[in-house]
Amino acid sequence: MSGDRDYIGFATLPEQVHRKSVKRGFEFTLMVLGETGLGKSTLINSLFLGDLYKDRRIPDAAERVVKTTSIEKKTMDIEERGVRLRLTIVDTPGFGDAVNCEDTWKACSAYIDEQFRQYFTDESGLNRKNIQDNRVHCCLYFIPPYGHGLRQIDLEILRRLHRKVNVVPVIAKADTLTTHEVKKLKERILADIEEHEIQIYQFPDCDSDEDEEFKQQDKELKACIPFAVVGSSTVLEVAGRKVRGRQYPWGVVEVENPKHSDFVKLRTMLISTHMQDLKDVTQDVHYENFRAQCISQISQQAIRERSKLKRDSGPHFENSISDTDRLLLQKDEEIRRMQDILAQMQEKLKATGQVGGGVGLRGRVGSLGNDLDSADGEKKRNSIIDV
């Protein structure tokens, strides 16, 4: 009786959130990047047990000469134990197929930015109740197995995408490599990633109260990056049991056999354990960076427009502006004065350098100018933040 009397009832809050989330459903967007023929479509079909590419037509050699990267989006609704998931797969046919692949990354980067921009616009509107989240939460980047690490095109693509989306590197068609070759290729890829300071998706650290089984599973997932995978939609019978695999003259490669590939670990990470964390990182890191850039650009544009309006309106403008606008104008004028002082100092130092004729002095002038420019930019950013 005493225990019932002390019971308030807020312990059911997690159940309320669970029921509301299940009723609303979940959304997840996955982008796959890689050259044609690396098994991207097969792997996606294997992951989600569906056939998203029934009408896929493979281009011939003549079409690939002038092939450009295009965006192909497919959506499917999956339900499992009463939980509904709206899965969107963003494929990039034509990626890396052209003779000149210099601009092959632009379509991918533009699509990610466009989804961020659309979400920012919807979030800033009047009706924010039913915002559809089409932001890319994860990008599976397929690396061919026949290389010795990351190629130049891989590095260029990853440099331009790693700050916009969660990148998960995947070694395609791992059944073409021996166990020793897979291990060596993983080490080279990780070394290239570290050398070129590419930020791939980092697994969150386990909490101290997690059980040992979860900690061990998380440790194994971290050790498998990049994932060496094999995909197949063919069901074969091996030793009296049906498995999905690939039939070779020397035997069968089982897709879900941990000794043959990291397919099960990739599926576990992507769907069972870290799907929500991928969405959280997209929201808290990548989208917030994009949002901060948009707000900064809007603020700078507002400052320029106010400055122009002040110059056009004359002294009567001072009486009609608010304290916030006045502070913005004061900061803008202060930045202008600093720029004038910088220009005068550079002119004096250049004149001194010409009299002395020393190369070192001219180098110091350039260094000082760069330092002042950076200080000027920092002060300008601080002025926007202060407002």
PDB file of C-alpha atoms in Angstrom, residues 26-264:
ATOM      1  CA  PHE A  26      10.469   6.556 -38.999  1.00  0.00           C
ATOM      2  CA  GLU A  27      12.401   7.902 -41.975  1.00  0.00           C
ATOM      3  CA  PHE A  28      15.875   7.029 -43.167  1.00  0.00           C
ATOM      4  CA  THR A  29      17.747   8.101 -46.300  1.00  0.00           C
ATOM      5  CA  LEU A  30      20.747   6.153 -47.552  1.00  0.00           C
ATOM      6  CA  MET A  31      23.015   7.237 -50.405  1.00  0.00           C
ATOM      7  CA  VAL A  32      25.204   4.739 -52.239  1.00  0.00           C
ATOM      8  CA  LEU A  33      28.260   5.955 -54.135  1.00  0.00           C
ATOM      9  CA  GLY A  34      30.560   3.925 -56.314  1.00  0.00           C
ATOM     10  CA  GLU A  35      31.431   2.928 -59.839  1.00  0.00           C
ATOM     11  CA  THR A  36      29.117   0.832 -61.960  1.00  0.00           C
ATOM     12  CA  GLY A  37      29.580  -2.906 -61.452  1.00  0.00           C
ATOM     13  CA  LEU A  38      30.672  -2.863 -57.799  1.00  0.00           C
ATOM     14  CA  GLY A  39      27.448  -4.461 -56.583  1.00  0.00           C
ATOM     15  CA  LYS A  40      25.692  -1.451 -55.016  1.00  0.00           C
ATOM     16  CA  SER A  41      22.197  -2.467 -56.114  1.00  0.00           C
ATOM     17  CA  THR A  42      22.759  -6.086 -55.110  1.00  0.00           C
ATOM     18  CA  LEU A  43      23.948  -5.081 -51.665  1.00  0.00           C
ATOM     19  CA  ILE A  44      20.947  -2.811 -51.090  1.00  0.00           C
ATOM     20  CA  ASN A  45      18.576  -5.591 -52.144  1.00  0.00           C
ATOM     21  CA  SER A  46      20.396  -7.956 -49.806  1.00  0.00           C
ATOM     22  CA  LEU A  47      20.239  -5.528 -46.877  1.00  0.00           C
ATOM     23  CA  PHE A  48      16.522  -4.793 -47.066  1.00  0.00           C
ATOM     24  CA  LEU A  49      15.284  -8.022 -48.682  1.00  0.00           C
ATOM     25  CA  GLY A  50      13.677  -6.320 -51.644  1.00  0.00           C
ATOM     26  CA  ASP A  51      14.159  -5.580 -55.321  1.00  0.00           C
ATOM     27  CA  LEU A  52      14.465  -1.859 -55.899  1.00  0.00           C
ATOM     28  CA  TYR A  53      16.026  -2.078 -59.347  1.00  0.00           C
ATOM     29  CA  LYS A  54      13.727  -4.226 -61.469  1.00  0.00           C
ATOM     30  CA  ASP A  55      13.859  -1.907 -64.473  1.00  0.00           C
ATOM     31  CA  ARG A  56      17.556  -1.076 -64.327  1.00  0.00           C
ATOM     32  CA  ARG A  57      19.227  -0.814 -67.747  1.00  0.00           C
ATOM     33  CA  ILE A  58      23.013  -1.033 -67.945  1.00  0.00           C
ATOM     34  CA  PRO A  59      24.465   1.566 -70.359  1.00  0.00           C
ATOM     35  CA  ASP A  60      26.778   0.429 -73.130  1.00  0.00           C
ATOM     36  CA  ALA A  61      30.333   1.650 -73.729  1.00  0.00           C
ATOM     37  CA  ALA A  62      29.317   4.444 -76.118  1.00  0.00           C
ATOM     38  CA  GLU A  63      26.968   5.944 -73.521  1.00  0.00           C
ATOM     39  CA  ARG A  64      29.572   5.817 -70.787  1.00  0.00           C
ATOM     40  CA  VAL A  65      32.031   7.986 -72.716  1.00  0.00           C
ATOM     41  CA  VAL A  66      29.893  11.092 -72.111  1.00  0.00           C
ATOM     42  CA  LYS A  67      28.042   9.760 -69.064  1.00  0.00           C
ATOM     43  CA  THR A  68      27.412  12.217 -66.242  1.00  0.00           C
ATOM     44  CA  THR A  69      26.426  11.494 -62.680  1.00  0.00           C
ATOM     45  CA  SER A  70      22.673  11.563 -62.149  1.00  0.00           C
ATOM     46  CA  ILE A  71      20.525  11.164 -59.055  1.00  0.00           C
ATOM     47  CA  GLU A  72      18.052   8.301 -58.882  1.00  0.00           C
ATOM     48  CA  LYS A  73      15.841   8.129 -55.792  1.00  0.00           C
ATOM     49  CA  LYS A  74      13.710   5.153 -54.794  1.00  0.00           C
ATOM     50  CA  THR A  75      11.447   4.898 -51.776  1.00  0.00           C
ATOM     51  CA  MET A  76      10.010   1.835 -50.099  1.00  0.00           C
ATOM     52  CA  ASP A  77       7.897   1.335 -46.966  1.00  0.00           C
ATOM     53  CA  ILE A  78       9.011  -1.459 -44.671  1.00  0.00           C
ATOM     54  CA  GLU A  79       7.128  -2.753 -41.651  1.00  0.00           C
ATOM     55  CA  GLU A  80       8.613  -5.035 -39.034  1.00  0.00           C
ATOM     56  CA  ARG A  81       6.870  -6.021 -35.775  1.00  0.00           C
ATOM     57  CA  GLY A  82       4.493  -3.094 -36.081  1.00  0.00           C
ATOM     58  CA  VAL A  83       7.250  -0.513 -36.709  1.00  0.00           C
ATOM     59  CA  ARG A  84       7.056   1.298 -40.041  1.00  0.00           C
ATOM     60  CA  LEU A  85      10.159   2.623 -41.796  1.00  0.00           C
ATOM     61  CA  ARG A  86      10.102   4.853 -44.861  1.00  0.00           C
ATOM     62  CA  LEU A  87      13.390   3.992 -46.537  1.00  0.00           C
ATOM     63  CA  THR A  88      14.790   6.190 -49.301  1.00  0.00           C
ATOM     64  CA  ILE A  89      17.719   4.950 -51.384  1.00  0.00           C
ATOM     65  CA  VAL A  90      19.618   7.602 -53.335  1.00  0.00           C
ATOM     66  CA  ASP A  91      21.616   5.973 -56.123  1.00  0.00           C
ATOM     67  CA  THR A  92      24.073   7.749 -58.410  1.00  0.00           C
ATOM     68  CA  PRO A  93      24.150   5.988 -61.804  1.00  0.00           C
ATOM     69  CA  GLY A  94      26.972   7.197 -63.988  1.00  0.00           C
ATOM     70  CA  PHE A  95      29.286   7.938 -61.073  1.00  0.00           C
ATOM     71  CA  GLY A  96      32.877   7.493 -62.214  1.00  0.00           C
ATOM     72  CA  ASP A  97      31.865   6.058 -65.622  1.00  0.00           C
ATOM     73  CA  ALA A  98      32.901   8.968 -67.833  1.00  0.00           C
ATOM     74  CA  VAL A  99      36.363   9.412 -69.319  1.00  0.00           C
ATOM     75  CA  ASN A 100      36.714  12.751 -67.513  1.00  0.00           C
ATOM     76  CA  CYS A 101      35.526  12.350 -63.912  1.00  0.00           C
ATOM     77  CA  GLU A 102      36.667  15.771 -62.742  1.00  0.00           C
ATOM     78  CA  ASP A 103      33.162  17.006 -61.873  1.00  0.00           C
ATOM     79  CA  THR A 104      31.555  13.685 -61.010  1.00  0.00           C
ATOM     80  CA  TRP A 105      31.144  14.743 -57.354  1.00  0.00           C
ATOM     81  CA  LYS A 106      29.095  17.875 -58.028  1.00  0.00           C
ATOM     82  CA  ALA A 107      25.739  16.146 -58.483  1.00  0.00           C
ATOM     83  CA  CYS A 108      26.137  14.268 -55.172  1.00  0.00           C
ATOM     84  CA  SER A 109      27.209  17.347 -53.210  1.00  0.00           C
ATOM     85  CA  ALA A 110      24.472  19.491 -54.780  1.00  0.00           C
ATOM     86  CA  TYR A 111      21.801  16.931 -53.866  1.00  0.00           C
ATOM     87  CA  ILE A 112      22.915  16.817 -50.203  1.00  0.00           C
ATOM     88  CA  ASP A 113      22.970  20.630 -50.000  1.00  0.00           C
ATOM     89  CA  GLU A 114      19.573  20.869 -51.661  1.00  0.00           C
ATOM     90  CA  GLN A 115      17.991  18.563 -49.073  1.00  0.00           C
ATOM     91  CA  PHE A 116      19.555  20.604 -46.262  1.00  0.00           C
ATOM     92  CA  ARG A 117      18.288  23.800 -47.875  1.00  0.00           C
ATOM     93  CA  GLN A 118      14.780  22.408 -48.289  1.00  0.00           C
ATOM     94  CA  TYR A 119      14.678  21.281 -44.659  1.00  0.00           C
ATOM     95  CA  PHE A 120      15.957  24.705 -43.524  1.00  0.00           C
ATOM     96  CA  THR A 121      13.232  26.415 -45.565  1.00  0.00           C
ATOM     97  CA  ASP A 122      10.510  24.147 -44.156  1.00  0.00           C
ATOM     98  CA  GLU A 123      11.830  24.608 -40.637  1.00  0.00           C
ATOM     99  CA  SER A 124      11.745  28.396 -41.035  1.00  0.00           C
ATOM    100  CA  GLY A 125       8.183  28.430 -42.381  1.00  0.00           C
ATOM    101  CA  LEU A 126       4.882  28.912 -40.597  1.00  0.00           C
ATOM    102  CA  ASN A 127       3.676  25.296 -40.746  1.00  0.00           C
ATOM    103  CA  ARG A 128       6.392  23.151 -39.160  1.00  0.00           C
ATOM    104  CA  LYS A 129       4.200  20.345 -37.908  1.00  0.00           C
ATOM    105  CA  ASN A 130       4.623  17.865 -40.752  1.00  0.00           C
ATOM    106  CA  ILE A 131       8.140  18.482 -42.042  1.00  0.00           C
ATOM    107  CA  GLN A 132       9.363  15.676 -44.270  1.00  0.00           C
ATOM    108  CA  ASP A 133      12.976  14.753 -43.585  1.00  0.00           C
ATOM    109  CA  ASN A 134      14.725  13.918 -46.868  1.00  0.00           C
ATOM    110  CA  ARG A 135      18.232  14.714 -45.617  1.00  0.00           C
ATOM    111  CA  VAL A 136      20.885  12.095 -46.413  1.00  0.00           C
ATOM    112  CA  HIS A 137      21.656  10.321 -43.130  1.00  0.00           C
ATOM    113  CA  CYS A 138      24.347   7.954 -44.367  1.00  0.00           C
ATOM    114  CA  CYS A 139      26.519   7.494 -47.451  1.00  0.00           C
ATOM    115  CA  LEU A 140      27.918   4.059 -48.272  1.00  0.00           C
ATOM    116  CA  TYR A 141      31.034   4.709 -50.335  1.00  0.00           C
ATOM    117  CA  PHE A 142      32.054   1.643 -52.352  1.00  0.00           C
ATOM    118  CA  ILE A 143      35.771   1.081 -52.845  1.00  0.00           C
ATOM    119  CA  PRO A 144      36.872  -1.343 -55.588  1.00  0.00           C
ATOM    120  CA  PRO A 145      38.796  -4.417 -54.371  1.00  0.00           C
ATOM    121  CA  TYR A 146      41.421  -4.302 -57.117  1.00  0.00           C
ATOM    122  CA  GLY A 147      43.276  -1.205 -55.870  1.00  0.00           C
ATOM    123  CA  HIS A 148      46.016  -0.610 -53.329  1.00  0.00           C
ATOM    124  CA  GLY A 149      44.080   1.770 -51.118  1.00  0.00           C
ATOM    125  CA  LEU A 150      42.116   4.884 -52.017  1.00  0.00           C
ATOM    126  CA  ARG A 151      42.511   6.258 -55.527  1.00  0.00           C
ATOM    127  CA  GLN A 152      42.734   9.936 -56.382  1.00  0.00           C
ATOM    128  CA  ILE A 153      39.078  10.102 -57.387  1.00  0.00           C
ATOM    129  CA  ASP A 154      38.104   8.515 -54.056  1.00  0.00           C
ATOM    130  CA  LEU A 155      40.108  11.095 -52.124  1.00  0.00           C
ATOM    131  CA  GLU A 156      38.620  14.001 -54.070  1.00  0.00           C
ATOM    132  CA  ILE A 157      35.072  12.770 -53.528  1.00  0.00           C
ATOM    133  CA  LEU A 158      35.549  12.097 -49.815  1.00  0.00           C
ATOM    134  CA  ARG A 159      37.188  15.493 -49.235  1.00  0.00           C
ATOM    135  CA  ARG A 160      34.091  17.219 -50.577  1.00  0.00           C
ATOM    136  CA  LEU A 161      31.514  15.061 -48.810  1.00  0.00           C
ATOM    137  CA  HIS A 162      32.961  14.101 -45.432  1.00  0.00           C
ATOM    138  CA  ARG A 163      31.788  17.337 -43.744  1.00  0.00           C
ATOM    139  CA  LYS A 164      28.264  17.068 -45.177  1.00  0.00           C
ATOM    140  CA  VAL A 165      27.226  13.470 -44.599  1.00  0.00           C
ATOM    141  CA  ASN A 166      28.111  10.394 -42.538  1.00  0.00           C
ATOM    142  CA  VAL A 167      30.507   8.443 -44.763  1.00  0.00           C
ATOM    143  CA  VAL A 168      30.816   4.687 -44.226  1.00  0.00           C
ATOM    144  CA  PRO A 169      33.516   3.124 -46.459  1.00  0.00           C
ATOM    145  CA  VAL A 170      32.743  -0.298 -47.925  1.00  0.00           C
ATOM    146  CA  ILE A 171      35.053  -2.646 -49.834  1.00  0.00           C
ATOM    147  CA  ALA A 172      32.939  -4.126 -52.614  1.00  0.00           C
ATOM    148  CA  LYS A 173      33.103  -7.709 -53.851  1.00  0.00           C
ATOM    149  CA  ALA A 174      35.307  -8.870 -51.001  1.00  0.00           C
ATOM    150  CA  ASP A 175      35.049 -12.479 -52.213  1.00  0.00           C
ATOM    151  CA  THR A 176      37.677 -11.641 -54.851  1.00  0.00           C
ATOM    152  CA  LEU A 177      40.283 -11.208 -52.102  1.00  0.00           C
ATOM    153  CA  THR A 178      41.865 -13.593 -49.647  1.00  0.00           C
ATOM    154  CA  THR A 179      41.648 -12.990 -45.908  1.00  0.00           C
ATOM    155  CA  HIS A 180      45.192 -11.615 -45.834  1.00  0.00           C
ATOM    156  CA  GLU A 181      44.503  -9.309 -48.800  1.00  0.00           C
ATOM    157  CA  VAL A 182      41.352  -7.961 -47.158  1.00  0.00           C
ATOM    158  CA  LYS A 183      43.243  -7.173 -43.969  1.00  0.00           C
ATOM    159  CA  LYS A 184      46.038  -5.440 -45.858  1.00  0.00           C
ATOM    160  CA  LEU A 185      43.629  -3.393 -47.990  1.00  0.00           C
ATOM    161  CA  LYS A 186      41.743  -2.248 -44.882  1.00  0.00           C
ATOM    162  CA  GLU A 187      44.984  -1.055 -43.304  1.00  0.00           C
ATOM    163  CA  ARG A 188      45.934   0.910 -46.425  1.00  0.00           C
ATOM    164  CA  ILE A 189      42.520   2.527 -46.694  1.00  0.00           C
ATOM    165  CA  LEU A 190      42.565   3.590 -43.045  1.00  0.00           C
ATOM    166  CA  ALA A 191      46.086   4.948 -43.475  1.00  0.00           C
ATOM    167  CA  ASP A 192      44.990   7.001 -46.506  1.00  0.00           C
ATOM    168  CA  ILE A 193      41.969   8.316 -44.589  1.00  0.00           C
ATOM    169  CA  GLU A 194      44.138   9.395 -41.683  1.00  0.00           C
ATOM    170  CA  GLU A 195      46.843  10.898 -43.892  1.00  0.00           C
ATOM    171  CA  HIS A 196      44.393  13.078 -45.848  1.00  0.00           C
ATOM    172  CA  GLU A 197      42.370  13.972 -42.713  1.00  0.00           C
ATOM    173  CA  ILE A 198      39.098  12.573 -44.000  1.00  0.00           C
ATOM    174  CA  GLN A 199      36.370  12.302 -41.385  1.00  0.00           C
ATOM    175  CA  ILE A 200      34.376   9.111 -41.737  1.00  0.00           C
ATOM    176  CA  TYR A 201      31.514   8.134 -39.436  1.00  0.00           C
ATOM    177  CA  GLN A 202      32.778   7.567 -35.903  1.00  0.00           C
ATOM    178  CA  PHE A 203      31.003   5.095 -33.659  1.00  0.00           C
ATOM    179  CA  PRO A 204      29.901   6.643 -30.354  1.00  0.00           C
ATOM    180  CA  ASP A 205      31.586   5.401 -27.202  1.00  0.00           C
ATOM    181  CA  CYS A 206      29.650   2.918 -25.112  1.00  0.00           C
ATOM    182  CA  ASP A 207      28.244   4.067 -21.789  1.00  0.00           C
ATOM    183  CA  SER A 208      29.682   2.557 -18.657  1.00  0.00           C
ATOM    184  CA  ASP A 209      26.339   0.967 -17.735  1.00  0.00           C
ATOM    185  CA  GLU A 210      26.081  -1.017 -20.979  1.00  0.00           C
ATOM    186  CA  ASP A 211      26.312  -4.789 -20.732  1.00  0.00           C
ATOM    187  CA  GLU A 212      29.445  -6.643 -21.786  1.00  0.00           C
ATOM    188  CA  GLU A 213      27.773  -8.234 -24.804  1.00  0.00           C
ATOM    189  CA  PHE A 214      26.910  -4.839 -26.305  1.00  0.00           C
ATOM    190  CA  LYS A 215      30.412  -3.518 -25.598  1.00  0.00           C
ATOM    191  CA  GLN A 216      31.955  -6.521 -27.331  1.00  0.00           C
ATOM    192  CA  GLN A 217      29.640  -6.102 -30.321  1.00  0.00           C
ATOM    193  CA  ASP A 218      30.528  -2.407 -30.576  1.00  0.00           C
ATOM    194  CA  LYS A 219      34.234  -3.238 -30.407  1.00  0.00           C
ATOM    195  CA  GLU A 220      33.904  -5.768 -33.235  1.00  0.00           C
ATOM    196  CA  LEU A 221      31.988  -3.273 -35.405  1.00  0.00           C
ATOM    197  CA  LYS A 222      34.679  -0.616 -34.948  1.00  0.00           C
ATOM    198  CA  ALA A 223      37.386  -3.124 -35.856  1.00  0.00           C
ATOM    199  CA  CYS A 224      35.632  -4.026 -39.150  1.00  0.00           C
ATOM    200  CA  ILE A 225      35.792  -0.557 -40.735  1.00  0.00           C
ATOM    201  CA  PRO A 226      35.958  -0.401 -43.712  1.00  0.00           C
ATOM    202  CA  PHE A 227      33.423  -3.201 -44.145  1.00  0.00           C
ATOM    203  CA  ALA A 228      34.397  -5.873 -46.677  1.00  0.00           C
ATOM    204  CA  VAL A 229      31.063  -7.092 -48.035  1.00  0.00           C
ATOM    205  CA  VAL A 230      29.543  -9.546 -50.488  1.00  0.00           C
ATOM    206  CA  GLY A 231      26.004  -9.166 -51.781  1.00  0.00           C
ATOM    207  CA  SER A 232      23.676 -11.665 -53.409  1.00  0.00           C
ATOM    208  CA  SER A 233      19.957 -12.160 -53.905  1.00  0.00           C
ATOM    209  CA  THR A 234      20.306 -15.809 -54.957  1.00  0.00           C
ATOM    210  CA  VAL A 235      19.142 -18.456 -52.489  1.00  0.00           C
ATOM    211  CA  LEU A 236      21.235 -21.633 -52.545  1.00  0.00           C
ATOM    212  CA  GLU A 237      21.044 -24.880 -50.623  1.00  0.00           C
ATOM    213  CA  VAL A 238      24.200 -25.765 -48.694  1.00  0.00           C
ATOM    214  CA  ALA A 239      24.360 -28.835 -46.426  1.00  0.00           C
ATOM    215  CA  GLY A 240      20.592 -29.074 -46.228  1.00  0.00           C
ATOM    216  CA  ARG A 241      19.978 -25.411 -45.363  1.00  0.00           C
ATOM    217  CA  LYS A 242      19.033 -22.490 -47.580  1.00  0.00           C
ATOM    218  CA  VAL A 243      21.405 -19.529 -47.638  1.00  0.00           C
ATOM    219  CA  ARG A 244      21.925 -16.478 -49.774  1.00  0.00           C
ATOM    220  CA  GLY A 245      25.235 -16.693 -51.540  1.00  0.00           C
ATOM    221  CA  ARG A 246      27.243 -16.836 -54.747  1.00  0.00           C
ATOM    222  CA  GLN A 247      28.014 -20.110 -56.507  1.00  0.00           C
ATOM    223  CA  TYR A 248      31.569 -20.632 -57.773  1.00  0.00           C
ATOM    224  CA  PRO A 249      33.245 -23.684 -59.285  1.00  0.00           C
ATOM    225  CA  TRP A 250      35.184 -24.180 -56.066  1.00  0.00           C
ATOM    226  CA  GLY A 251      32.256 -23.687 -53.682  1.00  0.00           C
ATOM    227  CA  VAL A 252      29.704 -21.222 -52.312  1.00  0.00           C
ATOM    228  CA  VAL A 253      30.323 -17.818 -50.713  1.00  0.00           C
ATOM    229  CA  GLU A 254      27.671 -17.280 -48.071  1.00  0.00           C
ATOM    230  CA  VAL A 255      26.612 -13.657 -47.727  1.00  0.00           C
ATOM    231  CA  GLU A 256      25.636 -13.926 -44.058  1.00  0.00           C
ATOM    232  CA  ASN A 257      28.645 -15.993 -42.997  1.00  0.00           C
ATOM    233  CA  PRO A 258      30.966 -13.810 -40.843  1.00  0.00           C
ATOM    234  CA  LYS A 259      33.962 -15.810 -42.064  1.00  0.00           C
ATOM    235  CA  HIS A 260      33.229 -14.884 -45.682  1.00  0.00           C
ATOM    236  CA  SER A 261      32.350 -11.180 -45.382  1.00  0.00           C
ATOM    237  CA  ASP A 262      31.347  -8.334 -43.044  1.00  0.00           C
ATOM    238  CA  PHE A 263      27.810  -8.191 -44.436  1.00  0.00           C
ATOM    239  CA  VAL A 264      26.130  -9.121 -41.145  1.00  0.00           C
TER     240      VAL A 264
END
